Structure formats: C-alpha cells, structure tokens
Coordinates of C-alpha atoms and ligand atoms in Angstrom, one line a residue:
Chain G
M2 CA 99.3 83.6 114.8
A3 CA 96.2 82.4 113.1
L4 CA 98.5 81.3 110.3
L5 CA 100.6 79.2 112.7
R6 CA 97.5 77.6 114.2
A7 CA 96.1 76.8 110.7
A8 CA 99.4 75.3 109.7
T9 CA 99.6 73.2 112.8
R10 CA 96.1 71.8 112.2
R11 CA 97.1 70.8 108.7
V12 CA 100.3 69.1 110.0
V13 CA 98.2 67.0 112.4
I14 CA 95.7 66.1 109.6
F15 CA 98.6 65.2 107.4
L16 CA 100.1 62.8 110.0
V17 CA 96.9 61.1 110.8
T18 CA 96.2 60.6 107.1
V19 CA 99.6 59.0 106.5
L20 CA 99.0 56.6 109.4
V21 CA 95.6 55.6 108.1
A22 CA 97.0 55.2 104.6
S23 CA 99.7 52.9 105.9
A24 CA 97.1 50.6 107.6
V25 CA 95.1 50.5 104.4
I26 CA 98.1 49.7 102.2
F27 CA 99.3 47.0 104.6
G28 CA 95.8 45.5 104.7
I29 CA 95.4 45.5 100.9
V30 CA 98.9 44.0 100.3
Q31 CA 98.3 41.3 102.9
A32 CA 95.0 40.4 101.4
L33 CA 96.5 40.1 97.9
P34 CA 96.0 36.5 96.6
G35 CA 99.2 34.5 96.3
D36 CA 101.9 33.7 98.8
V37 CA 105.5 34.9 98.6
A38 CA 107.0 31.7 99.9
L39 CA 105.0 29.6 97.4
A40 CA 105.8 32.0 94.6
T41 CA 109.5 31.7 95.4
L42 CA 109.7 27.9 95.8
G43 CA 107.4 27.2 92.9
M44 CA 104.2 25.2 92.7
G45 CA 105.8 21.9 93.2
A46 CA 107.3 22.7 96.6
S47 CA 106.3 20.6 99.6
P48 CA 104.1 22.3 102.2
E49 CA 106.8 21.7 104.8
S50 CA 109.4 23.7 103.0
V51 CA 106.9 26.5 102.3
D52 CA 106.0 26.7 106.0
A53 CA 109.7 26.6 106.9
L54 CA 110.4 29.6 104.6
R55 CA 107.3 31.5 106.1
V56 CA 108.7 31.0 109.6
Q57 CA 112.2 32.1 108.4
W58 CA 110.7 35.3 107.0
G59 CA 108.5 35.8 110.1
L60 CA 105.3 35.6 108.1
D61 CA 103.8 33.3 110.7
R62 CA 103.6 35.9 113.3
P63 CA 100.4 37.9 114.0
L64 CA 99.4 40.6 111.4
A65 CA 99.1 43.4 114.0
L66 CA 102.7 42.7 115.2
R67 CA 104.1 42.8 111.7
Y68 CA 102.2 46.0 110.9
L69 CA 103.6 47.6 114.0
E70 CA 107.1 46.5 113.2
W71 CA 106.7 47.9 109.7
V72 CA 105.4 51.3 110.8
V73 CA 108.0 51.7 113.6
G74 CA 110.7 50.8 111.1
M75 CA 109.5 53.4 108.6
V76 CA 109.5 56.1 111.2
H77 CA 113.2 55.3 111.5
G78 CA 113.7 55.3 107.8
D79 CA 113.7 51.5 107.5
F80 CA 111.2 50.1 105.1
G81 CA 112.2 46.5 105.7
A82 CA 113.9 44.1 103.4
S83 CA 112.8 42.2 100.4
Y84 CA 111.9 38.6 101.2
L85 CA 113.5 37.4 98.0
T86 CA 116.9 39.1 97.9
G87 CA 117.2 40.2 101.5
Q88 CA 118.1 43.6 100.0
S89 CA 116.7 46.6 101.9
V90 CA 113.6 48.1 100.3
V91 CA 115.1 51.5 100.6
S92 CA 118.1 50.6 98.5
Q93 CA 115.8 48.9 95.9
I94 CA 113.5 51.9 95.6
G95 CA 116.3 54.4 95.4
P96 CA 117.3 54.2 91.7
P97 CA 113.8 53.8 90.2
L98 CA 112.6 56.6 92.5
A99 CA 115.2 58.9 90.9
V100 CA 113.8 58.1 87.4
T101 CA 110.2 58.8 88.4
A102 CA 111.1 61.8 90.4
W103 CA 112.9 63.4 87.5
L104 CA 109.9 62.6 85.2
V105 CA 107.3 64.1 87.5
G106 CA 109.6 66.8 88.9
L107 CA 110.4 68.1 85.4
S108 CA 106.9 67.6 83.9
M109 CA 104.9 69.4 86.5
P110 CA 106.6 72.8 86.4
L111 CA 106.9 72.7 82.6
S112 CA 103.2 71.8 82.2
L113 CA 102.3 74.7 84.4
L114 CA 104.7 77.0 82.5
A115 CA 103.0 76.0 79.2
A116 CA 99.5 76.1 80.7
L117 CA 99.6 79.6 82.0
P118 CA 100.0 81.4 78.6
L119 CA 97.7 78.9 76.9
G120 CA 95.0 79.6 79.5
L121 CA 95.6 83.3 79.4
V122 CA 95.2 83.5 75.6
G123 CA 92.2 81.1 75.7
A124 CA 90.5 83.4 78.3
M125 CA 91.3 86.7 76.7
G126 CA 90.4 85.5 73.2
R127 CA 87.4 83.4 74.1
R128 CA 85.2 85.2 71.6
R129 CA 88.0 85.5 69.0
W130 CA 89.6 83.1 66.6
F131 CA 92.9 82.9 68.5
G132 CA 91.4 82.1 71.8
V133 CA 88.9 79.6 70.4
S134 CA 91.7 77.8 68.5
V135 CA 93.9 77.5 71.6
N136 CA 90.9 76.2 73.5
A137 CA 90.1 73.7 70.8
A138 CA 93.7 72.5 70.7
T139 CA 93.8 71.9 74.5
H140 CA 90.6 69.8 74.1
V141 CA 92.3 67.7 71.5
G142 CA 95.5 67.3 73.6
L143 CA 93.4 66.2 76.5
A144 CA 91.6 63.5 74.5
I145 CA 94.8 61.7 73.5
P146 CA 96.2 59.2 76.0
V147 CA 99.7 59.9 77.3
F148 CA 101.3 56.7 76.0
F149 CA 99.9 57.4 72.5
V150 CA 101.4 60.9 72.6
G151 CA 104.7 59.2 73.6
A152 CA 104.4 56.7 70.7
I153 CA 103.8 59.5 68.2
L154 CA 106.7 61.6 69.5
T155 CA 108.9 58.6 69.4
I156 CA 108.1 57.9 65.7
I157 CA 108.7 61.5 64.7
F158 CA 111.7 62.5 66.8
A159 CA 113.5 59.3 67.6
V160 CA 112.7 57.1 64.6
K161 CA 112.3 59.5 61.6
L162 CA 114.4 62.5 62.6
R163 CA 116.8 60.7 65.0
W164 CA 117.2 63.7 67.1
V165 CA 116.8 62.0 70.5
R166 CA 116.8 58.5 71.9
A167 CA 113.6 57.0 73.2
N168 CA 114.8 54.1 75.2
G169 CA 115.9 53.5 78.7
Y170 CA 117.5 55.9 81.2
V171 CA 121.0 57.1 82.0
P172 CA 121.6 58.6 85.5
L173 CA 122.4 62.3 85.5
T174 CA 125.7 61.5 87.4
T175 CA 126.8 59.1 84.7
S176 CA 126.3 61.4 81.7
P177 CA 124.3 64.6 81.8
G178 CA 124.0 64.7 78.0
E179 CA 122.6 61.2 77.7
W180 CA 120.4 61.8 80.7
A181 CA 118.8 64.8 79.0
I182 CA 118.4 63.2 75.6
R183 CA 116.6 60.3 77.0
L184 CA 114.3 62.4 79.2
V185 CA 113.1 64.8 76.5
L186 CA 110.4 62.6 74.9
P187 CA 109.0 61.1 78.1
V188 CA 108.8 64.5 79.7
A189 CA 107.3 66.1 76.6
S190 CA 104.6 63.4 76.4
I191 CA 103.5 64.1 80.0
V192 CA 103.8 67.9 79.5
I193 CA 101.6 67.9 76.4
V194 CA 98.8 66.1 78.1
Q195 CA 99.1 67.8 81.5
A196 CA 99.5 71.3 80.0
C197 CA 96.3 70.9 78.1
F198 CA 94.5 69.7 81.2
L199 CA 95.8 72.6 83.4
A200 CA 95.3 75.2 80.7
R201 CA 91.5 74.6 80.9
Y202 CA 91.6 75.5 84.6
V203 CA 93.8 78.5 84.0
R204 CA 91.4 79.7 81.3
A205 CA 88.4 79.2 83.5
G206 CA 90.1 81.1 86.3
F207 CA 91.0 84.0 84.1
I208 CA 87.5 84.1 82.6
D209 CA 86.2 84.5 86.1
V210 CA 88.5 87.4 86.7
L211 CA 87.4 89.1 83.5
T212 CA 83.8 89.4 84.9
E213 CA 85.0 90.6 88.3
D214 CA 84.5 94.2 89.3
Y215 CA 88.1 94.4 90.4
Y216 CA 89.3 93.7 86.9
R217 CA 87.2 96.6 85.7
T218 CA 88.9 98.7 88.4
A219 CA 92.3 97.5 87.2
R220 CA 91.4 98.6 83.7
A221 CA 90.0 101.9 85.0
V222 CA 93.3 102.7 86.8
G223 CA 95.2 102.3 83.6
W224 CA 96.2 98.6 83.2
T225 CA 96.1 97.4 79.6
R226 CA 93.9 94.4 78.9
W227 CA 96.5 91.7 79.1
R228 CA 98.8 93.0 81.8
G229 CA 95.8 93.9 84.0
L230 CA 94.4 90.4 83.7
W231 CA 97.7 88.9 84.5
R232 CA 98.5 91.1 87.4
H233 CA 95.1 91.0 89.1
G234 CA 94.0 87.6 87.9
I235 CA 97.0 85.4 88.6
R236 CA 96.3 84.9 92.2
N237 CA 92.7 83.9 91.5
V238 CA 94.0 81.5 88.9
A239 CA 96.7 80.2 91.3
T240 CA 94.1 79.1 93.8
S241 CA 92.2 76.9 91.4
V242 CA 95.3 75.6 89.6
V243 CA 97.0 74.7 92.9
T244 CA 93.9 72.7 93.9
V245 CA 94.0 70.9 90.5
I246 CA 97.7 70.1 90.8
G247 CA 97.1 68.6 94.2
L248 CA 94.3 66.4 92.9
Q249 CA 96.2 65.7 89.7
L250 CA 99.4 64.5 91.2
A251 CA 98.0 61.0 91.7
S252 CA 97.0 60.7 88.1
L253 CA 100.3 62.3 87.1
L254 CA 102.1 59.5 88.9
V255 CA 100.0 56.9 87.1
G256 CA 100.7 58.8 83.8
A257 CA 104.4 58.7 84.6
I258 CA 104.3 54.9 85.2
L259 CA 102.6 54.5 81.8
V260 CA 105.2 56.7 80.2
E261 CA 108.0 54.7 81.9
Q262 CA 106.6 51.6 80.3
T263 CA 106.3 53.2 76.9
F264 CA 109.9 54.4 77.0
A265 CA 111.3 51.3 78.8
M266 CA 112.5 53.4 81.7
P267 CA 113.4 51.6 85.0
G268 CA 111.2 53.7 87.2
L269 CA 108.9 53.0 90.1
G270 CA 106.3 51.6 87.7
S271 CA 108.6 48.8 86.5
L272 CA 109.7 48.1 90.1
L273 CA 106.1 47.9 91.3
V274 CA 105.0 45.6 88.4
Q275 CA 108.0 43.4 89.0
A276 CA 107.4 43.2 92.8
V277 CA 103.8 42.4 92.4
R278 CA 104.6 39.6 90.0
R279 CA 107.1 38.1 92.5
R280 CA 104.8 38.7 95.5
D281 CA 107.6 40.7 97.0
L282 CA 105.3 42.3 99.5
M283 CA 107.7 44.5 101.4
V284 CA 108.7 46.2 98.1
V285 CA 105.0 46.6 97.1
Q286 CA 104.2 48.1 100.5
G287 CA 107.2 50.4 100.4
V288 CA 106.4 51.8 96.9
G289 CA 102.7 52.1 97.8
M290 CA 103.6 54.0 100.9
L291 CA 105.9 56.3 99.0
L292 CA 103.4 57.2 96.4
V293 CA 100.7 57.9 99.0
A294 CA 103.1 59.9 101.1
A295 CA 104.0 61.9 98.0
V296 CA 100.4 62.7 97.1
L297 CA 99.6 63.6 100.7
T298 CA 102.7 65.8 101.0
V299 CA 101.7 67.7 97.9
N300 CA 98.1 68.1 99.2
F301 CA 99.6 69.4 102.4
L302 CA 101.7 71.9 100.5
V303 CA 98.6 72.9 98.5
D304 CA 96.8 73.7 101.7
L305 CA 99.7 75.8 102.9
A306 CA 99.8 77.5 99.5
Y307 CA 96.2 78.6 99.8
L308 CA 97.1 80.4 103.0
A309 CA 99.8 82.2 101.2
I310 CA 97.7 83.1 98.1
D311 CA 94.4 84.2 99.7
P312 CA 94.7 86.5 102.6
R313 CA 91.0 86.0 103.5
L314 CA 91.7 82.4 104.5
K315 CA 94.1 83.4 107.3
R316 CA 91.2 84.3 109.4
G317 CA 89.6 81.0 108.7
G318 CA 86.7 81.1 106.2
R319 CA 86.0 83.6 103.4
S320 CA 84.3 86.8 104.3
Chain V
M11 CA 88.0 124.2 75.7
S12 CA 85.8 121.5 77.2
V13 CA 87.4 118.6 79.1
L14 CA 84.9 116.3 77.7
R15 CA 82.8 116.5 74.5
V16 CA 80.3 113.8 73.7
R17 CA 78.6 114.0 70.4
D18 CA 75.7 111.9 69.0
L19 CA 76.8 108.9 71.1
T20 CA 74.8 105.8 70.6
V21 CA 75.6 102.5 72.3
S22 CA 73.9 99.3 71.6
F23 CA 74.4 95.7 72.7
G24 CA 74.6 92.3 71.1
R25 CA 73.6 91.0 67.7
R26 CA 70.1 92.6 68.1
H27 CA 71.6 96.0 68.7
L28 CA 69.6 96.8 71.8
V29 CA 70.1 100.5 72.3
A30 CA 71.1 101.6 75.8
V31 CA 72.4 105.1 75.1
D32 CA 70.7 107.0 72.3
Q33 CA 72.2 110.0 70.4
V34 CA 73.7 111.6 73.6
S35 CA 75.6 114.9 73.4
L36 CA 77.1 116.7 76.3
D37 CA 80.0 118.9 77.3
I38 CA 81.9 119.3 80.6
E39 CA 84.1 122.3 81.1
P40 CA 87.3 122.2 83.2
G41 CA 86.4 122.1 86.9
Q42 CA 82.7 121.8 86.1
R43 CA 80.4 119.4 87.9
L44 CA 77.7 117.9 85.9
G45 CA 75.1 115.7 87.5
L46 CA 73.5 113.0 85.5
V47 CA 70.1 111.8 86.8
G48 CA 67.8 109.1 85.6
A49 CA 66.0 106.1 86.7
S50 CA 67.5 102.6 87.0
G51 CA 68.2 101.2 83.6
S52 CA 68.2 104.5 81.8
G53 CA 71.7 104.1 80.6
K54 CA 73.8 106.0 83.1
T55 CA 76.4 103.4 83.7
V56 CA 76.6 102.5 80.0
L57 CA 77.3 106.1 79.2
A58 CA 80.0 106.4 81.9
S59 CA 81.6 103.1 80.7
T60 CA 81.6 104.3 77.2
I61 CA 83.4 107.5 78.1
I62 CA 86.1 105.6 80.0
G63 CA 86.3 103.0 77.3
L64 CA 85.4 100.0 79.4
L65 CA 82.3 98.6 77.6
P66 CA 81.9 94.8 77.3
D67 CA 82.9 93.2 74.1
N68 CA 79.4 92.9 72.8
A69 CA 78.8 96.7 72.7
H70 CA 78.6 98.8 69.6
V71 CA 79.6 102.4 69.8
D72 CA 78.6 105.1 67.4
G73 CA 79.4 108.8 67.6
S74 CA 82.3 110.7 69.3
V75 CA 83.8 111.2 72.7
T76 CA 86.7 113.7 72.9
F77 CA 88.7 114.2 76.1
D78 CA 91.2 117.1 76.2
G79 CA 90.7 117.3 72.5
Q80 CA 91.6 113.7 71.9
E81 CA 89.1 111.3 70.3
L82 CA 88.6 108.3 72.6
T83 CA 86.2 106.0 70.8
T84 CA 88.9 105.0 68.3
L85 CA 91.9 105.3 70.6
P86 CA 94.0 102.1 70.8
D87 CA 93.9 100.4 74.2
R88 CA 97.6 101.1 75.0
E89 CA 97.2 104.8 74.6
F90 CA 93.8 104.9 76.3
S91 CA 95.3 103.1 79.3
A92 CA 97.8 105.9 79.7
I93 CA 94.9 108.3 80.2
R94 CA 92.8 106.1 82.4
G95 CA 93.6 106.4 86.0
K96 CA 95.7 109.5 85.4
D97 CA 93.6 112.3 83.7
L98 CA 90.4 110.4 83.5
T99 CA 89.3 108.4 86.5
M100 CA 86.2 106.7 87.7
V101 CA 84.6 105.8 91.0
F102 CA 82.3 102.8 90.6
Q103 CA 79.0 101.9 92.0
E104 CA 80.0 98.9 94.1
P105 CA 82.7 99.6 96.7
M106 CA 82.4 96.1 98.1
T107 CA 83.7 94.3 95.0
A108 CA 85.7 97.0 93.2
L109 CA 89.0 96.2 95.0
D110 CA 91.2 93.2 94.4
P111 CA 90.6 91.0 97.4
T112 CA 94.0 89.5 97.3
M113 CA 96.0 92.7 97.4
R114 CA 96.7 95.2 100.1
V115 CA 94.7 98.4 99.4
G116 CA 97.8 100.6 99.8
R117 CA 99.5 98.5 97.1
Q118 CA 96.5 98.9 94.8
A119 CA 96.7 102.6 95.2
A120 CA 100.5 102.7 94.8
E121 CA 100.1 100.7 91.6
L122 CA 98.1 103.6 90.2
V123 CA 100.9 106.0 90.8
A124 CA 103.5 103.7 89.5
L125 CA 101.6 103.0 86.4
H126 CA 101.6 106.6 85.4
S127 CA 104.9 107.9 86.7
E128 CA 108.4 106.9 87.5
S129 CA 108.4 107.8 91.1
S130 CA 110.2 105.5 93.5
Q131 CA 108.6 103.0 95.9
G132 CA 109.5 104.9 99.0
T133 CA 107.9 108.2 98.0
T134 CA 104.9 106.4 96.6
R135 CA 104.1 104.9 99.9
Q136 CA 104.2 108.3 101.6
L137 CA 102.0 109.7 98.9
V138 CA 99.4 107.0 99.3
V139 CA 99.4 107.5 103.1
D140 CA 98.9 111.2 102.6
V141 CA 96.0 110.7 100.2
F142 CA 94.4 108.2 102.4
D143 CA 94.7 110.7 105.2
R144 CA 93.1 113.4 103.1
V145 CA 90.0 111.3 102.3
G146 CA 89.5 110.9 106.1
L147 CA 90.8 107.4 106.6
D148 CA 91.9 107.3 110.3
Q149 CA 95.2 105.7 110.8
A150 CA 96.0 105.8 107.2
S151 CA 99.5 104.4 107.7
R152 CA 97.8 101.2 109.0
I153 CA 95.0 101.0 106.5
V154 CA 97.5 101.0 103.6
D155 CA 98.5 97.5 104.8
A156 CA 95.0 96.2 105.1
Y157 CA 93.2 93.9 102.7
P158 CA 89.8 95.0 101.4
H159 CA 88.0 92.4 103.5
E160 CA 89.4 94.0 106.6
L161 CA 87.7 97.4 105.8
S162 CA 84.1 98.6 106.1
G163 CA 82.1 99.7 103.0
G164 CA 82.7 103.3 103.8
Q165 CA 86.4 102.8 104.2
R166 CA 86.6 100.9 100.9
Q167 CA 84.8 103.7 99.1
R168 CA 87.2 106.2 100.6
V169 CA 90.0 104.1 99.3
I170 CA 88.4 104.1 95.9
I171 CA 87.9 107.8 96.0
A172 CA 91.5 108.3 97.1
M173 CA 92.6 106.2 94.1
A174 CA 90.5 108.2 91.7
L175 CA 92.1 111.4 93.0
I176 CA 95.7 110.4 93.6
N177 CA 97.0 111.3 90.2
R178 CA 95.1 114.7 90.2
P179 CA 92.9 113.9 87.2
S180 CA 91.1 116.5 85.2
L181 CA 87.8 114.5 85.1
V182 CA 86.4 112.1 87.6
I183 CA 83.3 110.0 86.7
C184 CA 81.4 109.1 89.8
D185 CA 78.8 106.4 89.2
E186 CA 76.4 106.5 92.2
P187 CA 79.4 106.4 94.5
T188 CA 77.3 106.3 97.7
T189 CA 74.3 104.1 97.0
A190 CA 75.9 101.1 98.7
L191 CA 76.6 103.0 101.9
D192 CA 74.3 103.9 104.8
A193 CA 73.0 107.4 105.2
T194 CA 75.4 108.8 107.7
V195 CA 78.5 107.4 105.9
Q196 CA 77.0 108.6 102.6
A197 CA 76.8 112.2 103.8
K198 CA 80.4 112.1 105.0
V199 CA 81.8 110.6 101.8
L200 CA 79.9 113.1 99.7
R201 CA 81.3 116.1 101.7
L202 CA 84.7 114.7 101.3
L203 CA 84.3 114.1 97.6
D204 CA 83.1 117.7 97.3
E205 CA 86.2 119.0 99.0
E206 CA 88.7 116.8 97.3
L207 CA 87.3 117.5 93.8
A208 CA 87.7 121.2 94.6
S209 CA 91.2 120.8 95.9
V210 CA 92.5 119.0 92.8
D211 CA 90.4 121.2 90.6
A212 CA 88.9 118.2 88.8
A213 CA 85.7 118.3 86.7
C214 CA 83.2 115.6 87.6
L215 CA 80.4 113.7 85.9
F216 CA 78.3 112.7 88.9
I217 CA 75.8 110.0 88.3
S218 CA 72.9 109.5 90.6
H219 CA 69.1 109.0 90.8
D220 CA 69.0 111.1 93.9
L221 CA 68.1 114.7 93.0
G222 CA 69.1 115.9 96.4
L223 CA 72.6 114.7 96.1
V224 CA 73.0 116.3 92.6
A225 CA 71.5 119.6 93.8
S226 CA 74.0 119.8 96.6
L227 CA 77.0 118.8 94.6
C228 CA 76.6 119.9 91.0
S229 CA 76.2 123.2 89.3
D230 CA 74.7 121.7 86.2
V231 CA 72.5 118.7 85.6
A232 CA 71.5 116.5 82.7
V233 CA 68.4 114.3 82.8
I234 CA 68.6 110.9 81.0
H235 CA 65.6 108.9 80.2
A236 CA 65.5 105.7 78.1
G237 CA 69.0 106.4 76.9
R238 CA 68.4 110.0 75.8
I239 CA 69.3 113.2 77.4
V240 CA 65.9 114.9 77.7
E241 CA 67.0 118.0 79.5
R242 CA 70.2 119.8 80.4
G243 CA 70.9 123.1 82.2
R244 CA 71.8 124.8 85.5
T245 CA 70.7 122.8 88.4
E246 CA 68.3 125.3 89.9
Q247 CA 66.9 126.1 86.5
V248 CA 66.2 122.5 85.6
F249 CA 64.7 121.7 89.0
H250 CA 62.6 124.8 89.4
H251 CA 61.4 125.1 85.8
P252 CA 61.7 121.7 84.2
S253 CA 60.8 121.9 80.5
H254 CA 60.5 118.2 79.8
P255 CA 57.6 116.2 81.3
Y256 CA 59.9 113.5 82.5
T257 CA 62.0 116.0 84.4
A258 CA 58.8 117.5 85.8
G259 CA 57.7 114.1 87.0
L260 CA 61.1 113.6 88.5
V261 CA 61.0 116.9 90.3
A262 CA 57.5 116.3 91.5
T263 CA 58.5 113.2 93.3
A264 CA 61.1 115.2 95.3
S265 CA 60.8 118.6 96.7
I266 CA 64.5 119.3 96.6
D267 CA 64.4 122.2 99.0
K268 CA 63.5 119.8 101.8
V269 CA 65.8 117.0 100.8
R270 CA 69.0 116.6 102.7
P271 CA 71.9 115.0 101.0
G272 CA 71.9 111.3 101.3
E273 CA 68.2 110.9 101.8
R274 CA 66.4 108.4 99.7
L275 CA 63.7 109.9 97.4
P276 CA 60.5 108.4 96.3
V277 CA 60.9 106.7 92.9
I278 CA 59.7 108.4 89.8
E279 CA 57.7 105.5 88.6
D280 CA 55.3 105.9 91.5
F281 CA 54.2 109.2 90.0
F282 CA 55.2 109.4 86.4
D283 CA 53.0 108.0 83.7
P284 CA 55.3 107.1 80.9
S285 CA 52.4 107.1 78.3
T286 CA 52.3 110.9 78.5
V287 CA 55.8 111.1 77.1
D288 CA 56.6 110.7 73.4
S289 CA 59.8 108.6 73.8
A290 CA 59.6 104.9 74.3
P291 CA 58.1 103.9 77.6
P292 CA 60.2 101.8 79.9
S293 CA 58.7 98.3 80.3
E294 CA 57.2 97.7 83.7
S295 CA 58.0 94.1 84.2
T296 CA 61.6 94.3 85.3
N297 CA 63.9 96.6 87.2
R298 CA 66.4 96.8 84.3
P299 CA 64.3 96.8 81.2
H300 CA 65.9 95.6 78.1
R301 CA 64.3 98.0 75.7
R302 CA 64.5 97.9 72.0
I303 CA 64.3 101.4 70.8
R304 CA 65.4 101.0 67.3
R305 CA 68.2 99.4 65.4
S306 CA 71.3 101.4 65.1
R307 CA 73.2 100.9 61.9
Ligands
ATP414 N1 76.6 94.2 78.9 C1 75.3 94.5 78.6 N2 74.7 93.8 77.6 C2 73.4 94.0 77.2 N3 72.7 95.0 77.8 C3 73.3 95.8 78.7 C4 74.6 95.6 79.1 N4 74.9 96.5 80.1 C5 73.8 97.3 80.2 N5 72.8 96.9 79.4 C6 71.5 97.5 79.3 O1 71.6 98.9 79.1 C7 70.6 99.5 79.8 C8 71.2 100.6 80.7 O2 71.9 100.0 81.8 P1 72.7 100.9 82.8 O3 73.5 99.9 83.6 O4 73.5 101.9 82.1 O5 71.6 101.5 83.7 P2 71.8 102.6 84.9 O6 71.1 103.8 84.5 O7 73.2 102.7 85.3 O8 70.9 101.9 86.0 P3 71.3 101.9 87.6 O9 70.7 103.1 88.2 O10 70.4 100.7 88.1 O11 72.7 101.6 87.8 C9 69.8 98.5 80.5 O12 68.6 98.3 79.8 C10 70.7 97.3 80.5 O13 69.9 96.1 80.4
MG415 MG1 74.4 102.1 87.0

C-alpha cells in the first residue's frame, strides 16, 4: 500500500502545481502590454467606444473575479470564449491541438526507439570505432537546430526527390495517405534531433551498467555481452531516460512549434502566435494552460514510472 | 583429465602492460578443492576473472586456460557464454552489489536455468525454490519473490551460492565469498558451501587470504605472491613445511591449528620482510599496489 500512498501524494502535488500554474499564466497574460479592445477597434478609436467594448467583454470587473470564473470554467471543461470571434476557446484549440499532438505523439516514441540502439551501440563500443562513430554522430545531430534539419530534409526529399510533400497539414480523417505524407518530414526533423539527445543519456546509462558488479554477474551466469547488457541494463537506463523525457517535453513542444512554422502546419504554435498578435487573451491563456498541463501530466507519469521501474523506491528512498 | 589446466598464464593491464598475473600454471582435478591464498593485490581476482573470461577490455592475456579440454582464452564470447553459469561458475567477492537491484532474486536464479536449458517456467520456479531451500534460506518460497535490497548480506550470498550451484557445475570459483559477512554468518555460509560442493561433486578454486578457511575447506593450496604462484601442494604439507620464504612468513602469522574458520588472521605484512625474497617487493604505499614487474610482449 506504500505504492498507493506514494501515488496519492503525487496526485496532490500535481493538482497543486496545476493550480499555481494557472495563476501564473493568468497573471502574465493580464500583464501583457496592449489591450484587446484597443487592438480590435484600432488606434483611432475613441476612448468611449473602447471602454464600452471592455464593459461588454467584462474586462472592467476585478481581476480576482475573472480569474475565479476562468478556473471554475476550466474545471467544467469550459476555457471561455474568444473576445474577438465569440467562438469558444476549446473549439478553436481543437484542430491545431490535433496537429501538434500528432507531431509530438509520433516523434517521442520514434525518438526513443531510435535512441535505444544508438545508445546501446555507443556504450558497448565506446572504445571501438563503431561506438565512437555513433557517439560522434549523435553530437553532430545535437548541434543542428531542428528547423535547419527540417529545411535540409525538405530540400532533399520534397524539392529534389519529390518523394513527400513538405507543406501544410491534412487531417487523418480527410485522407490518411496525405496525412502521412505531410507528417513524414516534420516528424523526421524532430526525431533526428531528439534521438541524438536521448541517445546520449541511453549511452551514459548503459556505460554505468557496464561497470556494475551485477553486469559482471550477468556475464558470469552466461549472458552474452549485448544481451546481458540489454537485459540487466535497460531498467537502469529507463530510469534516467524517463527523467530526461519528462524534462525534455517542454523543449520538445517548443521544437514542435518551430517545426510547425518551418512546414507551415496549422498547429498550436501558429494559433498562439496569431492569438498573441490579436491580443486574444482567452486563447493565449487556454493554449498556455494546455501546454503547462501537458508538461505537468508527463512529469506526473514520469514519477509513476519510477515506482514501476525501481522496486527500491516503493519503500520511499533508496537503500 | 583435469577440469582446469592453466599454463604460463600472464595477464597485464593497459598500454604500459602492468603485470598482475605472472606465468601462472596450475591444475584442478575433478572434484578437487584448491585454495588460492595471497595478500591483497597479489592477483587472485585477476586470475579468477581470466579463467572465467571476464577481464576488462584493457587486459592482455598470454598463455593458456583449458577447461574440460577446451581452450578458453581464444573461445568466442557466444560459446564461452554457454559454459559460464553452467559448467563453470563463480561466486564473487561482494554479495551486496552482485545482484541486479531491479529484479527479484528468484527470477535472477531462474534466468540461469533458462539460459542453459529448455525447461519450462513452472518447473524452473520449483527448482529455484528447492535450491534456495538447500542453501539454508528459510522460507525459500517467499525469498524467491524478494528484491536484493530486501535481503541481508548473508541471504544474498546464499542466493549467489545457490545460483553458482543450480546448474550442477563441474568447477566453481569462489572469490573470497565470505569476506563481506560477519563471523557467525561466515561460518554458516562456509559449512553450507562445503556440503553443497560435495553434493553436486564440483571442483572448486577457493580464493582467500585466510589460511584457516583454506585449511578447513581445501585439500590443496597454492600460494600467490606478486602475481606468481610461489608454492603449491597438499594443504598440510604446505602449511607445516613451507618451502618458500613467503609462505613461511604467511604461516608464521597464523598458527593454523588454533584458527577456527571465519576468524580474521594477522596480516602477513606485519611480519614478512619483502626484501628477503627474490621476487619484486610489493610497494608499501597503497593497499592495492600497481606493480610493474616487467613488460610482457
Ligand atoms: N582493471 C584493472 N586495470 C589495471 N590494473 C588492475 C585491474 N584490475 C586489477 N588490477 C591490478 O592487478 C593487481 C591484482 O589485483 P587483484 O584484484 O587480482 O588482487 P586480489 O589478490 O584479488 O586482492 P584482494 O584480496 O584485495 O581482492 C593489482 O595490482 C591491481 O591494481
Ligand atoms: Mg580480489
């Protein structure tokens, strides 16, 4: 039952963090320079008409009250409505969210899938040519910005070879083929950079295991080099990689937003940029909250994963 | 035929070829127990690791090790792995860290069986419980489901011994299997090792710097000093009439008749003056001297 208690504690921490994050986001967005009413009516508008619009949108009411309304609404799944269009934020976020979610959701597991063998080879061959070259390659991959990778891939595969298309996005439900063809390059750009990043942690994790007594035991009982390292090393590697993935998700989201721009995909990035430009604060708040909640949720899952991976943590603290 | 034949084995480390084991030859007959005694840093663990083929990458090996007639020093990893854990097993010096902390101990033992046979899961579990039972682990059926951190040092070492015996090997290398345990546990574990080796009829290379232990467990003994075997013979013979000055010094520090198994002996360096011996003296500054005897080719 220690596991249950540990899980409960993490749920409480999660909820408190989300609440604090919502206050921070609300505060920052409200403090942003510029005024939605003014932005809407244009610089030449009379102060009276601006004030009238502010009253109409409820912007004249106290901050604390508006914050409470917003939070209570979100608990019920209502993120408010855009000041400009009157459209609900949820319906505006929906389609771009799908784009970004596909990008991140496909990139992350694929990066991991590529990073595991790269790291394993890099660790096992760390004093041999093949491991050293893999390691060098991951360093190179890491030094290149993700949008640059995207541009190079576009030139090769979309412009020169014309294998795939590098522009825009087609929903899966509209045409699975088109959907896939347009996702290949953006996903590949993210995967290349992320896999190189993760591979370094995988490698370090496996190198740790190589020096552990229990790896020697694994060898002594008859495991071959590679299979023994995989079998008795993967859990150790999982602990560090899971941590990194948790920390990395925020930067992955930023990377996805950059990649969306490179490939002209209508994802959360474009939505956010557009909303900030128009001072559409409800949308900015909503997207911000979503991103924060996504990162926190992943960190929460990471904490739970630790409990599953390392039996020593179930008792609280390593022994 | 000998189970193990070591001939002119020289092991050195790194670019500078620092020699740790120097021209060692020894034989172990089926069922025989050979004690290997020597001071810390004399090369005991390196010799054992060479035999079982688990030296670090930076080691250079010269000479020959044959096991059941098969040359091991040149054996490919895949074929060597089929022997390790089955016919040739090893009990390591450190029970606290030798087990995978993220895996239940029963599973680690079952893995050993599965690696070397095609027996089914169900019967393997029963086999593991039986062997745990035999090595004196109370409530073996519960201990198989424990993680290493849930066991005491003595229990872990019993698990490790059980793992070394579970496939009925023909040779078990024990590298100071009890130094990490306290005296009472040490005595129990040794008695058990003695019985279990006899019951599976395994030969044993028993490494220790404790003469008392070796005398109680081994019929024969080899004395290693600065990487060389300086003396070899029947245990009583060597201890009562040592022919090499190093052995004489070793024996002088311990009157083995009075020593009970498990008791810590005075260290040889307290008494033995290395300058009286022809071979390279161990350096005095560190516990694990990094001696440079000569360059091997
Ligand atoms: N990986 C290594 N690289 C370089 N030198 C090593 C390595 N392993 C062991 N040596 C050296 O080999 C020598 C013998 O070490 P070994 O571990 O065999 O001693 P030992 O007799 O087992 O001592 P102890 O009783 O303390 O276990 C030491 O001088 C040690 O420094
Ligand atoms: Mg040793």
